[in-house]
Amino acid sequence: MQTELSNRLGVEHAVFGFTPFPAVAAAITRAGGFGVLGAVRYTAGDALARDLDWMQAHTDGLPYGLDVVMPARKVEGVSEADVEAMIPEEHRRFVTELLDKHQVPRLPEGEAAGWRITGWMEQVARTQLDVAFDYPVKLLANALGSPPPDVVQRAHDHGVLVAALAGSPRHALHHKAAGLDIVVAQGYEAGGHTGEIATMVLTPEVVAAVDPLPVLAAGGIGTGEQIAAGLALGAQGVWLGSVWLTTEEAELHSRRLTAKLLAAGPGDTVRSRALTGKPARQLRTEWTDAWDGPDGPGALPMPLQGLLVAEANSRIQRYEVEPLLGTPVGQIVGRMNSERSVQAVFDDLTRGFERAIDRVNRIAGRA
């Protein structure tokens, strides 16, 4: 599964694996792919440095990348407290009542809420980059549009390629104009923040729009046959995220959540604003149903929604409150029906890719 882009980066397979877990990212790289560590949950530079040190020690000198969430436009003088003060009392009351309905215990005394979606704030993302550029990362990906121009230049000065996700040809053209090196065409089927155009339609549209920039196909991809389809549509690789959630190396820390993922079908996800305020595909739960239902107050815009629900999510996850327990995941979840190692996933991907190529060769009369 080699392309011009994979050869340029020095990886065996043109499979880019996004994950928030260092152990998974390192295993993807060791298996011949390109591991991309999600940085949004790191609010302190020393925590990111610790995990990048670990990555360095467990990737055998092979390449890997970092994914950040950085807005292209800077908002001056706005703190997290300023933003949180904008949250309406009606929405706070709705969260409290929903948690009380499901008898979700409070966090222990003195324990702070976990991840608070602060990685979206530019000062946090820039701190992450200050750490990352001390390491030999080969790719910087941004999940929230094109990074600011000075960040793109700084990455290029360090010899780091820059990528960004795009949900439409218009977004992709913006990335090209901003001087980015790679565009990730992320279809409607993907987990997390995603647009409204399906991967099969979006990929060739983006390929045509940004030619000759390399494009990665993303969204609903989790088999070797689908990788072959993405390359046939003109992509130079694929970007996979959801499929790693049920690998043995993943650190979900919740057997109930893992069980829900393994049992879910492709129709058990929903594109909802309940998590961050932007449409994000995730497991459908009683939490998403409540927010999306007619009796809900409606999700707040990003980042207000993320700040509003941060403590609630920490409580739900800590106590594994099954009806409310969910995670961002794509429609490929229907194929994620067993726990396997990252290497086993790659073995299946390569076998499926070979089957697809053999099938096409037989159809074309070449076999």
PDB file of C-alpha atoms in Angstrom, residues 32-235:
ATOM      1  CA  GLY A  32       4.422   0.216   8.880  1.00  0.00           C
ATOM      2  CA  GLY A  33       1.871   3.021   8.941  1.00  0.00           C
ATOM      3  CA  PHE A  34       2.143   6.617  10.089  1.00  0.00           C
ATOM      4  CA  GLY A  35       0.963   7.200  13.652  1.00  0.00           C
ATOM      5  CA  VAL A  36      -0.543  10.616  14.435  1.00  0.00           C
ATOM      6  CA  LEU A  37      -0.960  11.504  18.109  1.00  0.00           C
ATOM      7  CA  GLY A  38      -3.934  13.730  18.967  1.00  0.00           C
ATOM      8  CA  ALA A  39      -2.754  16.598  21.185  1.00  0.00           C
ATOM      9  CA  VAL A  40      -6.026  18.321  22.071  1.00  0.00           C
ATOM     10  CA  ARG A  41      -6.295  16.682  25.510  1.00  0.00           C
ATOM     11  CA  TYR A  42      -2.880  17.944  26.611  1.00  0.00           C
ATOM     12  CA  THR A  43      -3.364  21.174  28.546  1.00  0.00           C
ATOM     13  CA  ALA A  44       0.148  21.094  30.042  1.00  0.00           C
ATOM     14  CA  GLY A  45       3.317  21.019  27.985  1.00  0.00           C
ATOM     15  CA  ASP A  46       5.113  18.664  30.350  1.00  0.00           C
ATOM     16  CA  ALA A  47       2.442  15.978  29.865  1.00  0.00           C
ATOM     17  CA  LEU A  48       2.840  16.166  26.077  1.00  0.00           C
ATOM     18  CA  ALA A  49       6.626  16.108  26.415  1.00  0.00           C
ATOM     19  CA  ARG A  50       6.395  12.998  28.586  1.00  0.00           C
ATOM     20  CA  ASP A  51       4.304  11.159  25.986  1.00  0.00           C
ATOM     21  CA  LEU A  52       6.472  12.315  23.086  1.00  0.00           C
ATOM     22  CA  ASP A  53       9.501  11.024  25.002  1.00  0.00           C
ATOM     23  CA  TRP A  54       7.666   7.710  25.224  1.00  0.00           C
ATOM     24  CA  MET A  55       6.864   7.826  21.499  1.00  0.00           C
ATOM     25  CA  GLN A  56      10.509   8.427  20.698  1.00  0.00           C
ATOM     26  CA  ALA A  57      11.485   5.361  22.705  1.00  0.00           C
ATOM     27  CA  HIS A  58       8.848   3.112  21.108  1.00  0.00           C
ATOM     28  CA  THR A  59       8.832   3.990  17.399  1.00  0.00           C
ATOM     29  CA  ASP A  60      12.211   2.521  16.447  1.00  0.00           C
ATOM     30  CA  GLY A  61      13.285   5.753  14.746  1.00  0.00           C
ATOM     31  CA  LEU A  62      10.317   5.599  12.365  1.00  0.00           C
ATOM     32  CA  PRO A  63       8.219   8.692  11.535  1.00  0.00           C
ATOM     33  CA  TYR A  64       5.119   9.923  13.339  1.00  0.00           C
ATOM     34  CA  GLY A  65       3.056  13.104  13.543  1.00  0.00           C
ATOM     35  CA  LEU A  66       0.942  15.304  15.797  1.00  0.00           C
ATOM     36  CA  ASP A  67      -2.663  16.500  15.441  1.00  0.00           C
ATOM     37  CA  VAL A  68      -3.722  19.803  17.042  1.00  0.00           C
ATOM     38  CA  VAL A  69      -6.924  21.847  17.125  1.00  0.00           C
ATOM     39  CA  MET A  70      -5.994  25.424  16.311  1.00  0.00           C
ATOM     40  CA  PRO A  71      -8.276  28.164  14.955  1.00  0.00           C
ATOM     41  CA  ALA A  72      -6.978  30.103  11.976  1.00  0.00           C
ATOM     42  CA  ARG A  73      -8.128  33.391  13.523  1.00  0.00           C
ATOM     43  CA  LYS A  74      -6.866  34.655  16.840  1.00  0.00           C
ATOM     44  CA  VAL A  75      -9.170  36.085  19.516  1.00  0.00           C
ATOM     45  CA  GLU A  76      -7.262  38.532  21.711  1.00  0.00           C
ATOM     46  CA  GLY A  77      -7.712  38.835  25.462  1.00  0.00           C
ATOM     47  CA  VAL A  78     -10.330  36.120  25.973  1.00  0.00           C
ATOM     48  CA  SER A  79      -9.709  33.662  28.796  1.00  0.00           C
ATOM     49  CA  GLU A  80     -11.400  30.343  29.517  1.00  0.00           C
ATOM     50  CA  ALA A  81     -13.213  31.997  32.443  1.00  0.00           C
ATOM     51  CA  ASP A  82     -14.520  34.724  30.132  1.00  0.00           C
ATOM     52  CA  VAL A  83     -15.902  32.125  27.761  1.00  0.00           C
ATOM     53  CA  GLU A  84     -17.437  29.985  30.503  1.00  0.00           C
ATOM     54  CA  ALA A  85     -19.258  33.030  31.884  1.00  0.00           C
ATOM     55  CA  MET A  86     -21.238  33.126  28.621  1.00  0.00           C
ATOM     56  CA  ILE A  87     -22.963  29.793  29.346  1.00  0.00           C
ATOM     57  CA  PRO A  88     -26.711  30.345  30.043  1.00  0.00           C
ATOM     58  CA  GLU A  89     -28.129  29.143  33.342  1.00  0.00           C
ATOM     59  CA  GLU A  90     -30.842  27.232  31.436  1.00  0.00           C
ATOM     60  CA  HIS A  91     -28.184  24.982  29.919  1.00  0.00           C
ATOM     61  CA  ARG A  92     -26.438  24.414  33.244  1.00  0.00           C
ATOM     62  CA  ARG A  93     -29.776  23.413  34.772  1.00  0.00           C
ATOM     63  CA  PHE A  94     -30.481  20.982  31.905  1.00  0.00           C
ATOM     64  CA  VAL A  95     -27.158  19.205  32.504  1.00  0.00           C
ATOM     65  CA  THR A  96     -27.800  18.964  36.247  1.00  0.00           C
ATOM     66  CA  GLU A  97     -31.284  17.541  35.747  1.00  0.00           C
ATOM     67  CA  LEU A  98     -30.089  15.009  33.176  1.00  0.00           C
ATOM     68  CA  LEU A  99     -27.340  13.755  35.483  1.00  0.00           C
ATOM     69  CA  ASP A 100     -29.723  13.592  38.435  1.00  0.00           C
ATOM     70  CA  LYS A 101     -32.239  11.634  36.344  1.00  0.00           C
ATOM     71  CA  HIS A 102     -29.600   8.948  35.762  1.00  0.00           C
ATOM     72  CA  GLN A 103     -28.274   9.154  39.335  1.00  0.00           C
ATOM     73  CA  VAL A 104     -24.741  10.006  38.237  1.00  0.00           C
ATOM     74  CA  PRO A 105     -22.543  10.472  41.342  1.00  0.00           C
ATOM     75  CA  ARG A 106     -20.493  13.603  41.790  1.00  0.00           C
ATOM     76  CA  LEU A 107     -16.715  13.572  41.471  1.00  0.00           C
ATOM     77  CA  PRO A 108     -14.803  12.925  44.703  1.00  0.00           C
ATOM     78  CA  GLU A 109     -13.944  15.974  46.799  1.00  0.00           C
ATOM     79  CA  GLY A 110     -11.017  17.863  45.290  1.00  0.00           C
ATOM     80  CA  GLU A 111     -11.029  15.957  41.985  1.00  0.00           C
ATOM     81  CA  ALA A 112     -11.245  18.287  39.011  1.00  0.00           C
ATOM     82  CA  ALA A 113     -13.091  17.509  35.817  1.00  0.00           C
ATOM     83  CA  GLY A 114     -10.956  15.924  33.148  1.00  0.00           C
ATOM     84  CA  TRP A 115     -10.478  17.171  29.606  1.00  0.00           C
ATOM     85  CA  ARG A 116     -12.219  20.535  29.217  1.00  0.00           C
ATOM     86  CA  ILE A 117     -11.891  21.062  25.435  1.00  0.00           C
ATOM     87  CA  THR A 118      -9.244  23.716  26.094  1.00  0.00           C
ATOM     88  CA  GLY A 119      -7.004  22.527  23.285  1.00  0.00           C
ATOM     89  CA  TRP A 120      -9.112  24.657  20.921  1.00  0.00           C
ATOM     90  CA  MET A 121      -7.663  27.804  22.524  1.00  0.00           C
ATOM     91  CA  GLU A 122      -4.773  29.176  20.507  1.00  0.00           C
ATOM     92  CA  GLN A 123      -2.483  29.740  23.472  1.00  0.00           C
ATOM     93  CA  VAL A 124      -2.849  26.067  24.472  1.00  0.00           C
ATOM     94  CA  ALA A 125      -2.189  24.803  20.939  1.00  0.00           C
ATOM     95  CA  ARG A 126       0.859  27.058  20.622  1.00  0.00           C
ATOM     96  CA  THR A 127       2.225  25.632  23.867  1.00  0.00           C
ATOM     97  CA  GLN A 128       1.776  22.170  22.376  1.00  0.00           C
ATOM     98  CA  LEU A 129       3.738  23.229  19.304  1.00  0.00           C
ATOM     99  CA  ASP A 130       6.532  24.701  21.421  1.00  0.00           C
ATOM    100  CA  VAL A 131       6.970  21.203  22.821  1.00  0.00           C
ATOM    101  CA  ALA A 132       6.386  19.276  19.602  1.00  0.00           C
ATOM    102  CA  PHE A 133       8.979  21.089  17.521  1.00  0.00           C
ATOM    103  CA  ASP A 134      11.664  19.852  19.921  1.00  0.00           C
ATOM    104  CA  TYR A 135      10.898  16.361  18.630  1.00  0.00           C
ATOM    105  CA  PRO A 136      11.393  14.890  15.130  1.00  0.00           C
ATOM    106  CA  VAL A 137       7.691  14.970  14.194  1.00  0.00           C
ATOM    107  CA  LYS A 138       7.248  14.698  10.426  1.00  0.00           C
ATOM    108  CA  LEU A 139       3.647  15.909  10.109  1.00  0.00           C
ATOM    109  CA  LEU A 140       1.496  18.525  11.815  1.00  0.00           C
ATOM    110  CA  ALA A 141      -2.230  18.064  11.203  1.00  0.00           C
ATOM    111  CA  ASN A 142      -4.922  20.557  12.198  1.00  0.00           C
ATOM    112  CA  ALA A 143      -8.494  19.468  12.777  1.00  0.00           C
ATOM    113  CA  LEU A 144      -9.973  22.974  12.779  1.00  0.00           C
ATOM    114  CA  GLY A 145      -9.165  24.423   9.364  1.00  0.00           C
ATOM    115  CA  SER A 146      -5.852  25.821   8.175  1.00  0.00           C
ATOM    116  CA  PRO A 147      -3.432  26.763  10.952  1.00  0.00           C
ATOM    117  CA  PRO A 148      -2.384  30.425  11.270  1.00  0.00           C
ATOM    118  CA  PRO A 149       0.180  31.448   8.597  1.00  0.00           C
ATOM    119  CA  ASP A 150       3.034  31.801  11.093  1.00  0.00           C
ATOM    120  CA  VAL A 151       2.433  28.251  12.338  1.00  0.00           C
ATOM    121  CA  VAL A 152       2.554  26.881   8.790  1.00  0.00           C
ATOM    122  CA  GLN A 153       5.824  28.748   8.212  1.00  0.00           C
ATOM    123  CA  ARG A 154       7.261  27.560  11.503  1.00  0.00           C
ATOM    124  CA  ALA A 155       6.435  23.947  10.665  1.00  0.00           C
ATOM    125  CA  HIS A 156       8.021  24.270   7.234  1.00  0.00           C
ATOM    126  CA  ASP A 157      11.115  25.830   8.800  1.00  0.00           C
ATOM    127  CA  HIS A 158      11.410  22.649  10.882  1.00  0.00           C
ATOM    128  CA  GLY A 159      10.945  20.443   7.821  1.00  0.00           C
ATOM    129  CA  VAL A 160       7.476  19.369   8.994  1.00  0.00           C
ATOM    130  CA  LEU A 161       4.651  18.815   6.498  1.00  0.00           C
ATOM    131  CA  VAL A 162       1.313  20.442   7.347  1.00  0.00           C
ATOM    132  CA  ALA A 163      -2.095  18.837   6.788  1.00  0.00           C
ATOM    133  CA  ALA A 164      -5.660  19.863   7.579  1.00  0.00           C
ATOM    134  CA  LEU A 165      -9.047  18.190   7.421  1.00  0.00           C
ATOM    135  CA  ALA A 166     -11.601  19.304   4.846  1.00  0.00           C
ATOM    136  CA  GLY A 167     -15.278  18.439   4.606  1.00  0.00           C
ATOM    137  CA  SER A 168     -15.849  20.140   1.242  1.00  0.00           C
ATOM    138  CA  PRO A 169     -13.891  21.165  -1.877  1.00  0.00           C
ATOM    139  CA  ARG A 170     -14.221  24.782  -0.720  1.00  0.00           C
ATOM    140  CA  HIS A 171     -12.413  23.995   2.524  1.00  0.00           C
ATOM    141  CA  ALA A 172      -9.772  22.076   0.589  1.00  0.00           C
ATOM    142  CA  LEU A 173      -9.102  25.014  -1.716  1.00  0.00           C
ATOM    143  CA  HIS A 174      -8.632  27.236   1.337  1.00  0.00           C
ATOM    144  CA  HIS A 175      -5.999  24.814   2.639  1.00  0.00           C
ATOM    145  CA  LYS A 176      -4.191  24.875  -0.689  1.00  0.00           C
ATOM    146  CA  ALA A 177      -4.192  28.680  -0.745  1.00  0.00           C
ATOM    147  CA  ALA A 178      -2.795  28.680   2.808  1.00  0.00           C
ATOM    148  CA  GLY A 179       0.265  26.733   1.657  1.00  0.00           C
ATOM    149  CA  LEU A 180      -0.559  23.402   3.247  1.00  0.00           C
ATOM    150  CA  ASP A 181       1.105  20.215   2.019  1.00  0.00           C
ATOM    151  CA  ILE A 182      -1.644  17.614   2.470  1.00  0.00           C
ATOM    152  CA  VAL A 183      -5.453  17.723   2.537  1.00  0.00           C
ATOM    153  CA  VAL A 184      -7.459  15.126   4.463  1.00  0.00           C
ATOM    154  CA  ALA A 185     -10.837  14.701   2.737  1.00  0.00           C
ATOM    155  CA  GLN A 186     -13.030  13.668   5.651  1.00  0.00           C
ATOM    156  CA  GLY A 187     -16.425  12.308   4.690  1.00  0.00           C
ATOM    157  CA  TYR A 188     -19.751  12.332   6.506  1.00  0.00           C
ATOM    158  CA  GLU A 189     -19.206   8.781   7.789  1.00  0.00           C
ATOM    159  CA  ALA A 190     -16.227   9.775   9.956  1.00  0.00           C
ATOM    160  CA  GLY A 191     -16.162   9.909  13.725  1.00  0.00           C
ATOM    161  CA  GLY A 192     -15.767  13.262  15.450  1.00  0.00           C
ATOM    162  CA  HIS A 193     -16.294  16.601  13.730  1.00  0.00           C
ATOM    163  CA  THR A 194     -17.436  16.006  10.181  1.00  0.00           C
ATOM    164  CA  GLY A 195     -19.316  17.661   7.348  1.00  0.00           C
ATOM    165  CA  GLU A 196     -22.227  16.526   5.213  1.00  0.00           C
ATOM    166  CA  ILE A 197     -20.579  15.026   2.094  1.00  0.00           C
ATOM    167  CA  ALA A 198     -19.918  11.287   1.925  1.00  0.00           C
ATOM    168  CA  THR A 199     -16.381   9.971   1.439  1.00  0.00           C
ATOM    169  CA  MET A 200     -17.096   8.376  -1.944  1.00  0.00           C
ATOM    170  CA  VAL A 201     -18.261  11.739  -3.318  1.00  0.00           C
ATOM    171  CA  LEU A 202     -15.905  13.998  -1.404  1.00  0.00           C
ATOM    172  CA  THR A 203     -12.577  12.309  -2.134  1.00  0.00           C
ATOM    173  CA  PRO A 204     -12.466  12.703  -5.948  1.00  0.00           C
ATOM    174  CA  GLU A 205     -13.900  16.225  -5.639  1.00  0.00           C
ATOM    175  CA  VAL A 206     -11.080  17.268  -3.318  1.00  0.00           C
ATOM    176  CA  VAL A 207      -8.446  15.464  -5.396  1.00  0.00           C
ATOM    177  CA  ALA A 208      -9.544  17.446  -8.461  1.00  0.00           C
ATOM    178  CA  ALA A 209      -9.762  20.722  -6.524  1.00  0.00           C
ATOM    179  CA  VAL A 210      -6.276  20.730  -4.986  1.00  0.00           C
ATOM    180  CA  ASP A 211      -4.244  18.874  -7.612  1.00  0.00           C
ATOM    181  CA  PRO A 212      -1.264  18.313  -7.387  1.00  0.00           C
ATOM    182  CA  LEU A 213      -1.412  18.352  -3.575  1.00  0.00           C
ATOM    183  CA  PRO A 214      -1.695  14.856  -2.077  1.00  0.00           C
ATOM    184  CA  VAL A 215      -5.048  13.948  -0.542  1.00  0.00           C
ATOM    185  CA  LEU A 216      -5.856  11.433   2.174  1.00  0.00           C
ATOM    186  CA  ALA A 217      -9.291   9.793   2.132  1.00  0.00           C
ATOM    187  CA  ALA A 218     -11.048   9.637   5.511  1.00  0.00           C
ATOM    188  CA  GLY A 219     -14.438   8.642   6.865  1.00  0.00           C
ATOM    189  CA  GLY A 220     -15.907   5.157   7.133  1.00  0.00           C
ATOM    190  CA  ILE A 221     -12.644   3.444   6.128  1.00  0.00           C
ATOM    191  CA  GLY A 222     -11.559   0.409   8.089  1.00  0.00           C
ATOM    192  CA  THR A 223     -10.826  -2.397   5.616  1.00  0.00           C
ATOM    193  CA  GLY A 224      -8.187  -3.031   2.989  1.00  0.00           C
ATOM    194  CA  GLU A 225     -10.841  -3.039   0.288  1.00  0.00           C
ATOM    195  CA  GLN A 226     -11.866   0.462   1.329  1.00  0.00           C
ATOM    196  CA  ILE A 227      -8.234   1.583   1.237  1.00  0.00           C
ATOM    197  CA  ALA A 228      -7.996   0.322  -2.328  1.00  0.00           C
ATOM    198  CA  ALA A 229     -11.173   2.244  -3.158  1.00  0.00           C
ATOM    199  CA  GLY A 230      -9.725   5.433  -1.670  1.00  0.00           C
ATOM    200  CA  LEU A 231      -6.562   5.117  -3.728  1.00  0.00           C
ATOM    201  CA  ALA A 232      -8.637   4.352  -6.826  1.00  0.00           C
ATOM    202  CA  LEU A 233     -10.465   7.665  -6.246  1.00  0.00           C
ATOM    203  CA  GLY A 234      -7.156   9.508  -6.454  1.00  0.00           C
ATOM    204  CA  ALA A 235      -6.084   9.692  -2.802  1.00  0.00           C
TER     205      ALA A 235
END
